[in-house]
Tab-separated table of C-alpha atoms and ligand atoms in Angstrom:
chain	number	residue	atom	x	y	z
A	229	MET	CA	-56.133	-2.373	44.074
A	230	ARG	CA	-53.771	-5.171	44.946
A	231	ARG	CA	-52.165	-6.935	42.049
A	232	PHE	CA	-50.465	-9.705	43.958
A	233	GLU	CA	-52.386	-11.990	46.177
A	234	ARG	CA	-51.097	-14.968	48.031
A	235	LYS	CA	-52.334	-18.236	46.509
A	236	GLN	CA	-50.945	-21.287	48.260
A	237	ASN	CA	-54.007	-23.371	47.316
A	238	VAL	CA	-51.892	-26.377	46.539
A	239	PHE	CA	-48.485	-26.050	48.173
A	240	ALA	CA	-47.896	-26.133	51.898
A	241	ASN	CA	-44.136	-25.759	51.410
A	242	LYS	CA	-43.161	-25.554	47.777
A	243	ASP	CA	-39.483	-25.173	48.637
A	244	ALA	CA	-39.536	-28.793	49.761
A	245	LEU	CA	-39.763	-29.754	46.088
A	246	GLY	CA	-36.821	-27.536	45.207
A	247	GLU	CA	-33.146	-28.178	44.678
A	248	SER	CA	-31.831	-26.732	47.933
A	249	TYR	CA	-34.164	-28.639	50.245
A	250	GLN	CA	-32.495	-31.241	52.415
A	251	PRO	CA	-34.891	-34.069	53.304
A	252	ASP	CA	-34.982	-35.318	56.917
A	253	GLN	CA	-35.398	-38.782	55.667
A	254	ILE	CA	-33.812	-40.769	52.882
A	255	GLU	CA	-36.054	-43.350	51.239
A	256	GLU	CA	-35.072	-46.508	49.413
A	257	ARG	CA	-31.320	-46.267	49.901
A	258	ASP	CA	-30.782	-48.581	52.865
A	259	GLU	CA	-28.177	-50.736	51.163
A	260	GLU	CA	-26.212	-47.802	49.833
A	261	ILE	CA	-26.352	-46.111	53.223
A	262	GLU	CA	-25.040	-49.207	54.924
A	263	GLU	CA	-22.168	-49.533	52.505
A	264	TYR	CA	-21.447	-45.824	52.779
A	265	MET	CA	-21.366	-46.007	56.577
A	266	HIS	CA	-18.989	-48.879	56.344
A	267	ALA	CA	-16.645	-46.803	54.213
A	268	LEU	CA	-16.779	-43.953	56.763
A	269	GLN	CA	-16.346	-46.160	59.832
A	270	PRO	CA	-12.548	-45.628	60.212
A	271	ILE	CA	-13.263	-41.965	61.033
A	272	ILE	CA	-15.254	-42.900	64.124
A	273	ASP	CA	-12.648	-45.521	64.983
A	274	GLY	CA	-9.992	-42.811	64.958
A	275	TRP	CA	-8.007	-44.125	61.987
A	276	GLU	CA	-7.162	-42.445	58.751
A	277	PRO	CA	-10.292	-42.086	56.626
A	278	ASN	CA	-10.836	-44.107	53.486
A	279	ASN	CA	-10.916	-42.299	50.209
A	280	VAL	CA	-14.348	-42.877	48.764
A	281	PHE	CA	-15.651	-42.519	45.256
A	282	VAL	CA	-19.397	-42.295	44.666
A	283	TYR	CA	-20.919	-42.407	41.210
A	284	GLY	CA	-24.269	-42.636	39.478
A	285	ASN	CA	-26.491	-40.651	37.095
A	286	THR	CA	-27.749	-37.270	38.126
A	287	GLY	CA	-30.739	-37.234	40.464
A	288	VAL	CA	-30.167	-40.622	42.089
A	289	GLY	CA	-29.520	-39.236	45.562
A	290	LYS	CA	-25.725	-39.015	45.718
A	291	THR	CA	-25.615	-35.505	47.155
A	292	ALA	CA	-28.682	-35.969	49.360
A	293	VAL	CA	-27.401	-39.210	50.894
A	294	THR	CA	-23.909	-37.766	51.375
A	295	GLU	CA	-25.176	-34.646	53.150
A	296	PHE	CA	-27.515	-36.708	55.279
A	297	LEU	CA	-24.793	-39.130	56.379
A	298	LEU	CA	-22.152	-36.491	56.977
A	299	ASP	CA	-24.507	-34.495	59.203
A	300	GLN	CA	-25.124	-37.664	61.132
A	301	LEU	CA	-21.420	-38.452	61.300
A	302	GLN	CA	-20.551	-34.972	62.525
A	303	SER	CA	-23.074	-35.196	65.299
A	304	ASP	CA	-22.175	-38.754	66.315
A	305	VAL	CA	-18.477	-38.000	66.386
A	306	THR	CA	-18.963	-35.513	69.220
A	307	ALA	CA	-19.360	-38.516	71.540
A	308	TYR	CA	-15.633	-39.197	71.145
A	309	ASP	CA	-13.302	-36.616	72.652
A	310	ASP	CA	-10.251	-37.876	70.833
A	311	ILE	CA	-11.605	-37.153	67.340
A	312	GLU	CA	-11.665	-33.718	65.777
A	313	LEU	CA	-13.548	-34.053	62.531
A	314	SER	CA	-13.840	-31.270	59.972
A	315	VAL	CA	-15.901	-31.749	56.841
A	316	ILE	CA	-15.199	-29.502	53.893
A	317	PHE	CA	-17.787	-29.629	51.143
A	318	LEU	CA	-17.127	-28.195	47.698
A	319	ASN	CA	-19.289	-28.453	44.609
A	320	CYS	CA	-16.959	-28.445	41.615
A	321	LYS	CA	-19.609	-27.951	38.931
A	322	THR	CA	-18.183	-24.646	37.721
A	323	LEU	CA	-14.534	-25.559	38.231
A	324	ASN	CA	-12.837	-27.307	35.389
A	325	SER	CA	-9.329	-28.092	36.568
A	326	SER	CA	-7.417	-29.227	39.645
A	327	TYR	CA	-5.918	-25.763	39.797
A	328	GLN	CA	-9.295	-24.074	40.117
A	329	VAL	CA	-10.463	-26.574	42.712
A	330	ALA	CA	-7.312	-26.011	44.777
A	331	VAL	CA	-7.684	-22.209	44.644
A	332	GLU	CA	-11.320	-22.513	45.662
A	333	LEU	CA	-10.405	-24.743	48.604
A	334	VAL	CA	-7.604	-22.457	49.799
A	335	ASN	CA	-9.961	-19.494	49.743
A	336	LYS	CA	-12.689	-21.409	51.504
A	337	LEU	CA	-10.253	-22.196	54.318
A	338	ARG	CA	-8.702	-18.738	54.605
A	339	GLN	CA	-10.066	-15.743	56.479
A	340	PRO	CA	-11.947	-13.229	54.332
A	341	GLY	CA	-9.531	-10.662	52.972
A	342	ASN	CA	-6.745	-13.214	52.792
A	343	GLU	CA	-7.840	-14.971	49.612
A	344	ILE	CA	-5.443	-15.768	46.784
A	345	SER	CA	-6.141	-14.803	43.203
A	346	SER	CA	-7.423	-17.481	40.856
A	347	THR	CA	-4.569	-17.104	38.361
A	348	GLY	CA	-0.878	-16.452	38.291
A	349	TYR	CA	0.604	-19.096	40.589
A	350	PRO	CA	2.333	-22.278	39.494
A	351	GLN	CA	0.048	-25.200	40.230
A	352	GLN	CA	2.366	-26.733	42.823
A	353	THR	CA	2.428	-23.444	44.746
A	354	VAL	CA	-1.337	-23.500	45.050
A	355	PHE	CA	-1.251	-27.144	46.128
A	356	ASN	CA	1.311	-26.262	48.806
A	357	LYS	CA	-0.849	-23.414	50.059
A	358	LEU	CA	-3.699	-25.883	50.272
A	359	PHE	CA	-1.594	-28.329	52.274
A	360	ASP	CA	-0.670	-25.498	54.668
A	361	GLU	CA	-4.333	-24.693	55.228
A	362	LEU	CA	-5.219	-28.341	55.733
A	363	GLU	CA	-2.319	-28.858	58.104
A	364	ALA	CA	-3.497	-25.895	60.166
A	365	ILE	CA	-6.857	-27.570	60.729
A	366	GLY	CA	-5.423	-30.717	62.290
A	367	GLY	CA	-7.410	-33.779	63.314
A	368	THR	CA	-9.377	-35.623	60.680
A	369	VAL	CA	-10.405	-33.723	57.578
A	370	LEU	CA	-12.920	-35.126	55.144
A	371	LEU	CA	-12.836	-33.308	51.848
A	372	VAL	CA	-16.000	-33.774	49.818
A	373	LEU	CA	-15.648	-32.914	46.145
A	374	ASP	CA	-19.105	-33.097	44.586
A	375	GLU	CA	-19.528	-33.217	40.790
A	376	ILE	CA	-15.796	-33.745	40.553
A	377	ASP	CA	-16.141	-35.042	36.973
A	378	SER	CA	-16.192	-31.432	35.797
A	379	ILE	CA	-12.393	-31.228	36.196
A	380	GLY	CA	-12.064	-33.716	33.326
A	381	LYS	CA	-8.545	-34.906	32.696
A	382	ARG	CA	-6.906	-32.224	34.788
A	383	ASP	CA	-7.023	-34.455	37.820
A	384	GLU	CA	-3.545	-33.936	39.402
A	385	LEU	CA	-5.032	-32.802	42.709
A	386	LEU	CA	-6.739	-36.166	43.081
A	387	TYR	CA	-3.331	-37.743	42.899
A	388	GLU	CA	-1.674	-35.347	45.338
A	389	LEU	CA	-4.296	-35.147	48.066
A	390	PRO	CA	-4.515	-38.791	49.107
A	391	ARG	CA	-0.705	-38.971	49.089
A	392	ALA	CA	-0.137	-35.831	51.107
A	393	ARG	CA	0.636	-37.760	54.287
A	394	ALA	CA	2.933	-40.226	52.603
A	395	HIS	CA	4.814	-37.345	50.984
A	396	ASP	CA	5.141	-35.474	54.306
A	397	ASN	CA	2.991	-32.615	53.076
A	398	LEU	CA	0.661	-33.308	55.951
A	399	GLU	CA	1.630	-34.485	59.422
A	400	GLU	CA	-0.975	-33.224	61.865
A	401	THR	CA	-3.967	-33.731	59.614
A	402	LYS	CA	-5.446	-37.044	58.536
A	403	ILE	CA	-7.152	-36.487	55.254
A	404	GLY	CA	-9.825	-38.407	53.379
A	405	VAL	CA	-11.157	-37.478	49.954
A	406	LEU	CA	-14.753	-38.211	49.056
A	407	GLY	CA	-15.329	-37.718	45.344
A	408	ILE	CA	-18.801	-37.721	43.793
A	409	SER	CA	-19.316	-38.044	40.050
A	410	ASN	CA	-22.323	-37.996	37.724
A	411	ASP	CA	-20.247	-39.453	34.951
A	412	PHE	CA	-19.344	-43.132	34.868
A	413	LYS	CA	-16.585	-42.582	32.385
A	414	PHE	CA	-14.766	-40.155	34.656
A	415	ARG	CA	-13.577	-42.964	36.898
A	416	ASP	CA	-12.293	-45.094	34.045
A	417	GLU	CA	-10.460	-42.191	32.488
A	418	LEU	CA	-8.633	-41.258	35.680
A	419	ASP	CA	-4.922	-41.835	35.782
A	420	PRO	CA	-4.501	-45.427	37.048
A	421	ARG	CA	-2.492	-44.179	40.030
A	422	VAL	CA	-5.365	-41.886	40.963
A	423	GLN	CA	-7.842	-44.725	40.559
A	424	ASP	CA	-5.875	-46.877	42.984
A	425	THR	CA	-6.013	-44.396	45.824
A	426	LEU	CA	-9.102	-42.301	45.230
A	427	CYS	CA	-11.309	-45.267	44.517
A	428	GLU	CA	-10.267	-47.192	47.619
A	429	ARG	CA	-13.961	-47.577	48.357
A	430	GLU	CA	-16.435	-47.326	45.509
A	431	LEU	CA	-20.136	-46.826	45.810
A	432	GLN	CA	-22.484	-46.974	42.904
A	433	PHE	CA	-25.954	-45.453	43.045
A	434	PRO	CA	-28.274	-47.141	40.515
A	435	PRO	CA	-31.257	-45.346	38.922
A	436	TYR	CA	-34.542	-45.548	40.840
A	437	ASP	CA	-37.423	-47.645	39.563
A	438	ALA	CA	-41.032	-46.439	39.523
A	439	PRO	CA	-42.138	-47.755	42.955
A	440	GLU	CA	-39.026	-46.275	44.582
A	441	LEU	CA	-39.668	-42.921	42.954
A	442	GLU	CA	-43.271	-43.008	44.053
A	443	ASN	CA	-42.191	-43.481	47.678
A	444	ILE	CA	-39.708	-40.637	47.422
A	445	LEU	CA	-42.399	-38.410	45.914
A	446	GLN	CA	-44.886	-39.412	48.594
A	447	SER	CA	-42.529	-38.561	51.431
A	448	ARG	CA	-41.780	-35.203	49.827
A	449	ALA	CA	-45.430	-34.485	48.990
A	450	ASP	CA	-46.307	-34.978	52.666
A	451	VAL	CA	-44.201	-31.916	53.445
A	452	ALA	CA	-44.691	-29.880	50.290
A	453	ILE	CA	-48.332	-30.260	49.357
A	454	ARG	CA	-51.497	-29.521	51.331
A	455	GLU	CA	-53.429	-32.474	52.563
A	456	GLY	CA	-55.847	-33.733	49.926
A	457	SER	CA	-54.308	-31.504	47.256
A	458	VAL	CA	-52.943	-34.251	45.072
A	459	ALA	CA	-55.296	-36.558	43.191
A	460	ASP	CA	-54.879	-40.321	43.080
A	461	GLY	CA	-52.525	-41.467	40.386
A	462	VAL	CA	-50.590	-38.200	40.061
A	463	LEU	CA	-47.558	-39.360	42.021
A	464	GLY	CA	-47.591	-42.680	40.167
A	465	PHE	CA	-47.730	-40.863	36.865
A	466	CYS	CA	-44.724	-38.667	37.715
A	467	ALA	CA	-42.808	-41.643	39.091
A	468	ALA	CA	-43.495	-43.805	36.052
A	469	LEU	CA	-42.373	-41.125	33.625
A	470	ALA	CA	-39.138	-40.404	35.438
A	471	ALA	CA	-38.414	-44.115	35.878
A	472	ARG	CA	-38.860	-44.806	32.194
A	473	ASP	CA	-36.641	-41.903	31.252
A	474	SER	CA	-33.749	-41.467	33.681
A	475	GLY	CA	-34.548	-43.024	37.047
A	476	SER	CA	-33.872	-39.584	38.521
A	477	ALA	CA	-35.658	-38.360	41.649
A	478	ARG	CA	-34.863	-34.827	40.553
A	479	GLN	CA	-36.811	-35.311	37.336
A	480	ALA	CA	-39.778	-36.765	39.220
A	481	LEU	CA	-39.749	-33.904	41.745
A	482	ASP	CA	-39.487	-31.280	38.993
A	483	LEU	CA	-42.480	-32.795	37.275
A	484	LEU	CA	-44.538	-32.747	40.448
A	485	ARG	CA	-43.587	-29.168	41.244
A	486	LEU	CA	-44.496	-27.993	37.765
A	487	ALA	CA	-47.804	-29.909	37.933
A	488	GLY	CA	-48.539	-28.041	41.163
A	489	GLU	CA	-47.715	-24.725	39.513
A	490	VAL	CA	-50.034	-25.536	36.620
A	491	ALA	CA	-52.802	-26.387	39.104
A	492	GLU	CA	-52.273	-23.135	41.024
A	493	SER	CA	-52.248	-21.089	37.863
A	494	GLU	CA	-55.666	-22.526	37.062
A	495	ASP	CA	-56.867	-21.731	40.580
A	496	ALA	CA	-57.409	-25.420	41.274
A	497	THR	CA	-57.062	-26.655	44.846
A	498	CYS	CA	-55.913	-30.112	43.863
A	499	ILE	CA	-53.256	-31.357	41.456
A	500	GLU	CA	-55.092	-33.490	38.913
A	501	LEU	CA	-53.706	-35.883	36.344
A	502	GLU	CA	-54.347	-33.374	33.576
A	503	HIS	CA	-52.074	-30.857	35.337
A	504	ALA	CA	-49.346	-33.456	35.484
A	505	GLU	CA	-49.841	-34.180	31.808
A	506	GLN	CA	-49.501	-30.501	30.959
A	507	ALA	CA	-46.379	-30.315	33.078
A	508	ARG	CA	-44.997	-33.317	31.285
A	509	SER	CA	-45.472	-31.866	27.841
A	510	ARG	CA	-43.971	-28.570	28.963
A	511	LEU	CA	-40.870	-30.269	30.308
A	512	GLU	CA	-40.649	-32.472	27.266
A	513	ARG	CA	-40.936	-29.518	24.975
A	514	GLU	CA	-38.178	-27.765	26.881
A	515	ARG	CA	-36.005	-30.798	26.492
A	516	VAL	CA	-36.618	-31.087	22.772
A	517	GLU	CA	-35.924	-27.390	22.366
A	518	GLU	CA	-32.744	-27.669	24.351
A	519	GLY	CA	-31.621	-30.637	22.280
A	520	MET	CA	-32.565	-28.867	19.085
A	521	ARG	CA	-30.584	-25.760	19.861
A	522	GLU	CA	-27.508	-27.967	19.720
A	523	LEU	CA	-28.441	-29.387	16.326
A	524	THR	CA	-27.135	-28.203	13.006
A	525	THR	CA	-29.611	-27.164	10.328
A	526	HIS	CA	-29.433	-30.623	8.799
A	527	GLY	CA	-29.983	-32.281	12.153
A	528	ARG	CA	-33.121	-30.182	12.512
A	529	LEU	CA	-34.284	-31.045	9.025
A	530	ALA	CA	-33.730	-34.749	9.717
A	531	LEU	CA	-35.857	-34.407	12.828
A	532	LEU	CA	-38.539	-32.508	10.948
A	533	ALA	CA	-38.603	-35.340	8.422
A	534	VAL	CA	-39.491	-37.798	11.188
A	535	VAL	CA	-42.065	-35.344	12.580
A	536	SER	CA	-43.619	-35.139	9.127
A	537	LYS	CA	-43.704	-38.928	8.798
A	538	THR	CA	-45.371	-39.075	12.209
A	539	ALA	CA	-48.085	-36.663	11.062
A	540	LYS	CA	-48.785	-38.955	8.133
A	541	GLN	CA	-48.939	-41.987	10.437
A	542	GLU	CA	-45.984	-43.509	8.641
A	543	THR	CA	-43.721	-44.220	11.622
A	544	PRO	CA	-41.755	-46.251	12.658
A	545	CYS	CA	-40.036	-45.642	9.408
A	546	ARG	CA	-36.793	-46.702	7.798
A	547	THR	CA	-33.779	-44.493	7.185
A	548	ARG	CA	-34.422	-44.599	3.455
A	549	ALA	CA	-37.939	-43.180	3.831
A	550	VAL	CA	-36.801	-40.579	6.370
A	551	TYR	CA	-34.125	-39.593	3.898
A	552	ASP	CA	-36.584	-39.026	1.049
A	553	GLU	CA	-38.713	-36.850	3.313
A	554	TYR	CA	-35.609	-34.982	4.444
A	555	ALA	CA	-34.541	-34.376	0.847
A	556	SER	CA	-37.850	-32.815	-0.053
A	557	LEU	CA	-37.706	-30.582	3.049
A	558	CYS	CA	-34.211	-29.497	2.021
A	559	GLU	CA	-35.604	-28.530	-1.333
A	560	SER	CA	-38.323	-26.376	0.286
A	561	ALA	CA	-35.695	-24.788	2.506
A	562	GLY	CA	-33.430	-24.140	-0.461
A	563	THR	CA	-30.541	-26.133	1.051
A	564	ASP	CA	-28.349	-28.820	-0.471
A	565	THR	CA	-28.927	-32.322	0.820
A	566	LEU	CA	-26.365	-34.326	2.742
A	567	ALA	CA	-25.581	-37.926	1.821
A	568	GLN	CA	-27.732	-40.627	3.359
A	569	ARG	CA	-24.851	-41.730	5.573
A	570	SER	CA	-24.644	-38.292	7.251
A	571	VAL	CA	-28.383	-38.132	7.735
A	572	HIS	CA	-28.144	-41.524	9.379
A	573	ASN	CA	-25.603	-40.054	11.815
A	574	HIS	CA	-27.949	-37.198	12.626
A	575	LEU	CA	-30.707	-39.690	13.359
A	576	ALA	CA	-28.369	-41.555	15.688
A	577	ASP	CA	-27.612	-38.281	17.530
A	578	LEU	CA	-31.315	-37.544	17.886
A	579	ARG	CA	-31.728	-40.953	19.377
A	580	MET	CA	-28.953	-40.272	21.885
A	581	LEU	CA	-30.760	-37.096	22.911
A	582	GLY	CA	-33.891	-39.134	23.591
A	583	ILE	CA	-35.857	-37.260	20.940
A	584	LEU	CA	-36.148	-40.276	18.648
A	585	SER	CA	-36.283	-43.943	19.416
A	586	ALA	CA	-35.110	-46.659	17.080
A	587	SER	CA	-35.806	-50.324	16.714
A	588	GLU	CA	-33.583	-52.719	14.886
A	589	ASN	CA	-35.222	-54.973	12.323
A	590	ARG	CA	-33.701	-58.044	10.805
A	591	SER	CA	-34.372	-58.606	7.174
A	592	GLY	CA	-32.554	-61.830	6.358
A	593	SER	CA	-30.274	-61.535	3.380
A	594	ARG	CA	-30.287	-57.739	3.276
A	595	GLY	CA	-28.956	-57.431	6.831
A	596	ASN	CA	-30.334	-55.323	9.636
A	597	TYR	CA	-31.901	-51.900	9.409
A	598	TYR	CA	-33.268	-49.314	11.808
A	599	SER	CA	-36.757	-47.889	12.034
A	600	TYR	CA	-37.179	-44.517	13.699
A	601	GLU	CA	-40.041	-42.839	15.471
A	602	LEU	CA	-40.581	-39.840	17.723
A	603	ASN	CA	-39.894	-40.455	21.379
A	604	VAL	CA	-41.660	-37.253	22.461
A	605	PRO	CA	-45.251	-36.149	21.804
A	606	PHE	CA	-45.865	-34.877	18.290
A	607	THR	CA	-47.197	-31.539	19.573
A	608	SER	CA	-44.103	-30.885	21.715
A	609	ALA	CA	-41.868	-31.589	18.747
A	610	ILE	CA	-43.787	-29.454	16.297
A	611	GLU	CA	-43.968	-26.514	18.745
A	612	ALA	CA	-40.253	-26.717	19.341
A	613	MET	CA	-39.560	-26.957	15.599
A	614	SER	CA	-41.597	-23.880	14.747
A	615	ASP	CA	-39.523	-21.913	17.272
A	616	VAL	CA	-36.165	-22.788	15.770
A	617	LEU	CA	-36.684	-23.562	12.073
A	618	ARG	CA	-37.615	-20.972	9.508
A	619	LEU	CA	-39.870	-23.172	7.398
A	620	SER	CA	-43.253	-21.846	8.466
A	621	PRO	CA	-45.519	-22.980	5.590
A	622	GLU	CA	-44.073	-26.510	5.676
A	623	ILE	CA	-44.391	-26.748	9.448
A	624	GLU	CA	-47.981	-25.481	9.271
A	625	THR	CA	-48.799	-28.136	6.671
A	626	ILE	CA	-47.287	-30.864	8.849
A	627	ARG	CA	-49.219	-29.575	11.842
A	628	GLU	CA	-52.471	-29.693	9.859
A	629	ILE	CA	-51.841	-33.195	8.578
A	630	GLY	CA	-51.137	-34.279	12.153
A	631	LEU	CA	-54.338	-32.645	13.335
A	632	MET	CA	-56.325	-34.367	10.609
A	633	ASN	CA	-54.923	-37.706	11.661
A	634	ASP	CA	-55.537	-37.024	15.351
A	635	ILE	CA	-51.846	-37.211	16.216
A	636	THR	CA	-50.996	-35.530	19.535
B	129	ADP	P1	-27.570	-36.439	42.685
B	129	ADP	O1	-26.642	-35.743	43.642
B	129	ADP	O2	-27.342	-37.896	42.570
B	129	ADP	O3	-27.629	-35.758	41.341
B	129	ADP	P2	-29.559	-35.523	44.545
B	129	ADP	O4	-29.037	-36.132	45.785
B	129	ADP	O5	-29.337	-34.054	44.368
B	129	ADP	O6	-29.049	-36.309	43.266
B	129	ADP	O7	-31.135	-35.844	44.447
B	129	ADP	C1	-32.012	-35.116	43.607
B	129	ADP	C2	-33.241	-34.723	44.380
B	129	ADP	O8	-33.963	-35.891	44.781
B	129	ADP	C3	-32.948	-33.959	45.663
B	129	ADP	O9	-33.967	-33.010	45.861
B	129	ADP	C4	-32.992	-35.029	46.730
B	129	ADP	O10	-33.366	-34.466	47.971
B	129	ADP	C5	-34.042	-35.991	46.209
B	129	ADP	N1	-33.746	-37.392	46.565
B	129	ADP	C6	-32.926	-38.216	45.855
B	129	ADP	N2	-32.878	-39.432	46.423
B	129	ADP	C7	-33.697	-39.384	47.494
B	129	ADP	C8	-34.082	-40.358	48.468
B	129	ADP	N3	-33.582	-41.590	48.425
B	129	ADP	N4	-34.951	-39.989	49.429
B	129	ADP	C9	-35.438	-38.728	49.469
B	129	ADP	N5	-35.124	-37.763	48.581
B	129	ADP	C10	-34.255	-38.080	47.587
B	130	MG	MG1	-25.466	-34.054	43.239
């Protein structure tokens, strides 16, 4: 008997919803593309390239647009015999210093077998080896450093590279550095001298809104999903959720892919809204769990207090009331209570993680105060809590109260 049988009832090309897929077409980024092309124009004109710095939240198309444009540039440049363009692309996600980035680049440019070890050299030696490799290439070299924010404050290479020609480290090669960052703060925290050169041209990618995300999803669904296999409203649902949360196309695509997987696992031939809703609560639950793993015991108890208030239909609710609930949970757990101030800080952290939302109320003479409520479905939160907190009878009671009150 065969155990595995090909399904493919829903997906025509599931990989097209995955991370490594490169779309043929970029939607909704015409302005950014125009500005980007402008910044790259000197390469085609035969001059020294600009240094370009691209930033924006994750999932807003920075990598996709960059790869798309650089492919285009590399093919268009072949029309000009006097330009030799080499593009070197490095994702720095796992590299957390200039030193590591430089070693990685040297080894990328060297023949196999000739690599240098990733420790043991003075930094300047590695930089010099890098300049030698770059000089050997000649022509115009565009160095793309994606997710460059992971090097943090160890940003010396970003100072050295753009100055390599001025400092006579490079003569034959014209170099341009294209840095891409998910972190807005990274730019501001760069050494001012680095800012001046690296950020010669700056491009900001804003988050997508719901209609933009829906178009992106539609163009991807055309490739990834069988005709007629996605019900009306599903793409809009995924787009709206991602727009409200992060404005990330990645988030919207992940949601759609998971909805498709849910549909296939139920042997459906069409992705229905209910599949998307299941996918949403699964992703949300994962996010809450991820956030909760980072929390201390008291952070978790503070969250459970809000979950408990939610079950009783008593949210939004003020810090004071959350605190009382928290104190009684501490008692059940046999833990000492923290002061109200510290619990307030935990609530603020939970808000940063997107697990709680808060509204500010004005109350005249007594000043302002915050009211908290869950920002994720009750069921996702309670499931996640029962996985990480050892308070089973209490959690069961809260779950039952929630059930009684029809909270989902
Ligand atoms: P970033 O690099 O900003 O984190 P990506 O470029 O990796 O984001 O985009 C995340 C996902 O969304 C990728 O699968 C990408 O192909 C897709 N995507 C993002 N923006 C667009 C767009 N404008 N048109 C088509 N696909 C897009
Ligand atoms: Mg990226």
